[in-house]
Amino acid sequence: MGGDGVFSIVAGVDGSAPARLALEWAFTEARLRNGQVKAVTAWEFPPATVGMEGMVWDPDVFPQTARQLQNEALKRVDSEGVTVTGDVVQGNAAAVLLRAAGDADLLVVGSRGLGGFTGLLLGSVSTQVLHHAPCPVLVVRNRSRNAGEE
């Protein structure tokens, strides 16, 4: 239990189908344990901007887009009866989730995010949090191998 006696679940939110399922699972578990959910979305500036010189560069678009993605994900799940907070943080996704899980009872993530390696069963962020999390981790994957990115 967290410091305040409430079961605390951190859920990674990135807009992928496995992350949506993980968020649903987190709310179901929080409801069963009279707990709370903290939805965490990480964002980073593009690692390279070569060839993007002609584009309008608005650094505020990244956190705004991340916040919008998180808000949309939260609208799609049944959060009735569960206290929920949202956090949008600049940084590497695994590092952001690990920091957020510092005082959590459970960290819930999707098996893989929006990365380009669609054949992977476990993505790089899921792998990193499994190896380094300060609390138990639940990795949620799509219901079937053919579910695709719904």
Short mmCIF file of C-alpha atoms in Angstrom, two decimals:
data_model
loop_
_atom_site.label_atom_id
_atom_site.label_comp_id
_atom_site.label_asym_id
_atom_site.label_seq_id
_atom_site.Cartn_x
_atom_site.Cartn_y
_atom_site.Cartn_z
CA MET A 1 0.00 0.00 0.00
CA GLY A 2 1.10 3.52 -0.70
CA GLY A 3 2.08 5.88 2.10
CA ASP A 4 -1.54 6.98 2.50
CA GLY A 5 -2.88 3.41 2.77
CA VAL A 6 -4.42 3.45 -0.71
CA PHE A 7 -3.38 0.88 -3.31
CA SER A 8 -1.63 2.91 -6.00
CA ILE A 9 -1.36 1.83 -9.65
CA VAL A 10 0.72 3.61 -12.27
CA ALA A 11 -0.38 2.95 -15.86
CA GLY A 12 1.69 3.83 -18.92
CA VAL A 13 -0.36 5.56 -21.63
CA ASP A 14 1.05 5.94 -25.16
CA GLY A 15 -1.96 5.51 -27.47
CA SER A 16 -1.18 1.93 -28.48
CA ALA A 17 -3.74 -0.89 -28.29
CA PRO A 18 -1.81 -2.76 -25.56
CA ALA A 19 -1.59 0.46 -23.50
CA ARG A 20 -5.36 0.94 -23.80
CA LEU A 21 -5.89 -2.60 -22.52
CA ALA A 22 -3.38 -1.98 -19.72
CA LEU A 23 -5.27 1.16 -18.69
CA GLU A 24 -8.56 -0.77 -18.64
CA TRP A 25 -6.91 -3.45 -16.51
CA ALA A 26 -5.49 -0.83 -14.12
CA PHE A 27 -8.94 0.67 -13.52
CA THR A 28 -10.51 -2.75 -12.97
CA GLU A 29 -7.82 -3.67 -10.46
CA ALA A 30 -8.08 -0.28 -8.71
CA ARG A 31 -11.83 -0.76 -8.39
CA LEU A 32 -11.31 -4.22 -6.81
CA ARG A 33 -8.72 -2.88 -4.34
CA ASN A 34 -10.35 0.50 -3.62
CA GLY A 35 -7.24 1.97 -5.17
CA GLN A 36 -6.24 4.85 -7.39
CA VAL A 37 -4.71 5.11 -10.86
CA LYS A 38 -2.04 7.49 -12.06
CA ALA A 39 -1.95 7.61 -15.86
CA VAL A 40 1.55 8.54 -17.06
CA THR A 41 2.46 9.66 -20.58
CA ALA A 42 6.02 10.45 -21.58
CA TRP A 43 7.06 12.58 -24.53
CA GLU A 44 10.35 13.53 -26.13
CA PHE A 45 11.54 15.92 -28.78
CA PRO A 46 12.47 14.14 -32.02
CA PRO A 47 16.04 12.81 -31.77
CA ALA A 48 16.98 14.32 -35.14
CA THR A 49 15.66 17.31 -36.98
CA VAL A 50 17.69 16.92 -40.19
CA GLY A 51 15.46 17.70 -43.14
CA MET A 52 12.88 19.41 -40.95
CA GLU A 53 14.30 22.90 -41.37
CA GLY A 54 11.38 24.05 -43.53
CA MET A 55 8.78 22.98 -41.02
CA VAL A 56 7.22 25.31 -38.51
CA TRP A 57 8.84 24.41 -35.20
CA ASP A 58 6.55 24.74 -32.20
CA PRO A 59 8.05 23.07 -29.13
CA ASP A 60 4.70 23.31 -27.32
CA VAL A 61 3.09 20.88 -29.75
CA PHE A 62 4.77 17.83 -28.17
CA PRO A 63 3.45 18.17 -24.60
CA GLN A 64 0.06 19.32 -25.91
CA THR A 65 -0.20 16.29 -28.17
CA ALA A 66 0.84 13.97 -25.32
CA ARG A 67 -1.78 15.52 -23.02
CA GLN A 68 -4.45 15.16 -25.72
CA LEU A 69 -3.47 11.51 -26.29
CA GLN A 70 -3.74 10.83 -22.57
CA ASN A 71 -7.09 12.63 -22.26
CA GLU A 72 -8.50 10.62 -25.16
CA ALA A 73 -7.29 7.36 -23.62
CA LEU A 74 -8.85 8.25 -20.26
CA LYS A 75 -12.17 9.09 -21.94
CA ARG A 76 -12.29 5.59 -23.46
CA VAL A 77 -12.14 3.68 -20.16
CA ASP A 78 -14.64 3.25 -17.37
CA SER A 79 -13.10 5.14 -14.45
CA GLU A 80 -16.24 5.27 -12.31
CA GLY A 81 -15.45 4.85 -8.63
CA VAL A 82 -11.68 5.26 -9.08
CA THR A 83 -9.58 8.29 -8.26
CA VAL A 84 -7.46 9.06 -11.29
CA THR A 85 -4.67 11.53 -11.91
CA GLY A 86 -2.78 12.18 -15.10
CA ASP A 87 0.84 13.10 -15.56
CA VAL A 88 2.52 14.12 -18.81
CA VAL A 89 6.29 14.24 -18.48
CA GLN A 90 9.13 15.04 -20.85
CA GLY A 91 11.68 12.26 -21.01
CA ASN A 92 12.45 8.72 -21.99
CA ALA A 93 9.32 6.61 -21.51
CA ALA A 94 10.95 3.88 -19.41
CA ALA A 95 12.74 6.40 -17.17
CA VAL A 96 9.54 8.44 -16.70
CA LEU A 97 7.52 5.34 -15.79
CA LEU A 98 10.18 4.08 -13.38
CA ARG A 99 10.24 7.44 -11.56
CA ALA A 100 6.44 7.53 -11.41
CA ALA A 101 6.36 4.00 -9.97
CA GLY A 102 8.72 4.93 -7.13
CA ASP A 103 5.95 4.90 -4.52
CA ALA A 104 3.42 2.78 -6.42
CA ASP A 105 2.15 -0.66 -5.50
CA LEU A 106 1.89 -1.76 -9.13
CA LEU A 107 3.06 -0.58 -12.54
CA VAL A 108 0.92 -1.59 -15.53
CA VAL A 109 2.14 -1.23 -19.11
CA GLY A 110 1.23 -2.54 -22.53
CA SER A 111 3.45 -5.25 -23.99
CA ARG A 112 4.63 -2.97 -26.78
CA GLY A 113 3.99 0.58 -27.82
CA LEU A 114 3.99 2.47 -31.07
CA GLY A 115 7.55 1.56 -32.10
CA GLY A 116 8.30 0.27 -35.56
CA PHE A 117 9.18 -3.32 -34.63
CA THR A 118 5.69 -4.78 -34.85
CA GLY A 119 6.85 -8.40 -34.62
CA LEU A 120 8.19 -7.99 -31.09
CA LEU A 121 6.20 -9.63 -28.32
CA LEU A 122 7.72 -7.28 -25.77
CA GLY A 123 8.81 -3.74 -26.54
CA SER A 124 11.86 -1.93 -25.22
CA VAL A 125 9.97 0.13 -22.63
CA SER A 126 8.19 -2.94 -21.23
CA THR A 127 11.49 -4.79 -21.06
CA GLN A 128 13.21 -1.94 -19.23
CA VAL A 129 10.48 -1.48 -16.63
CA LEU A 130 10.35 -5.24 -16.00
CA HIS A 131 14.04 -5.24 -15.17
CA HIS A 132 14.22 -2.04 -13.14
CA ALA A 133 10.85 -1.29 -11.53
CA PRO A 134 10.72 -0.64 -7.79
CA CYS A 135 7.36 -2.44 -7.57
CA PRO A 136 5.56 -5.38 -9.21
CA VAL A 137 4.91 -4.94 -12.95
CA LEU A 138 2.04 -6.25 -15.02
CA VAL A 139 2.52 -6.34 -18.79
CA VAL A 140 -0.73 -6.50 -20.77
CA ARG A 141 -0.79 -7.65 -24.37
CA ASN A 142 -3.51 -7.76 -26.99
CA ARG A 143 -6.12 -10.43 -26.41
CA SER A 144 -5.02 -12.42 -29.44
CA ARG A 145 -2.04 -12.51 -31.75
CA ASN A 146 -4.31 -11.37 -34.59
CA ALA A 147 -5.85 -8.46 -32.69
CA GLY A 148 -3.55 -5.96 -34.38
CA GLU A 149 -3.46 -2.28 -33.50
CA GLU A 150 -7.16 -1.69 -32.95
#
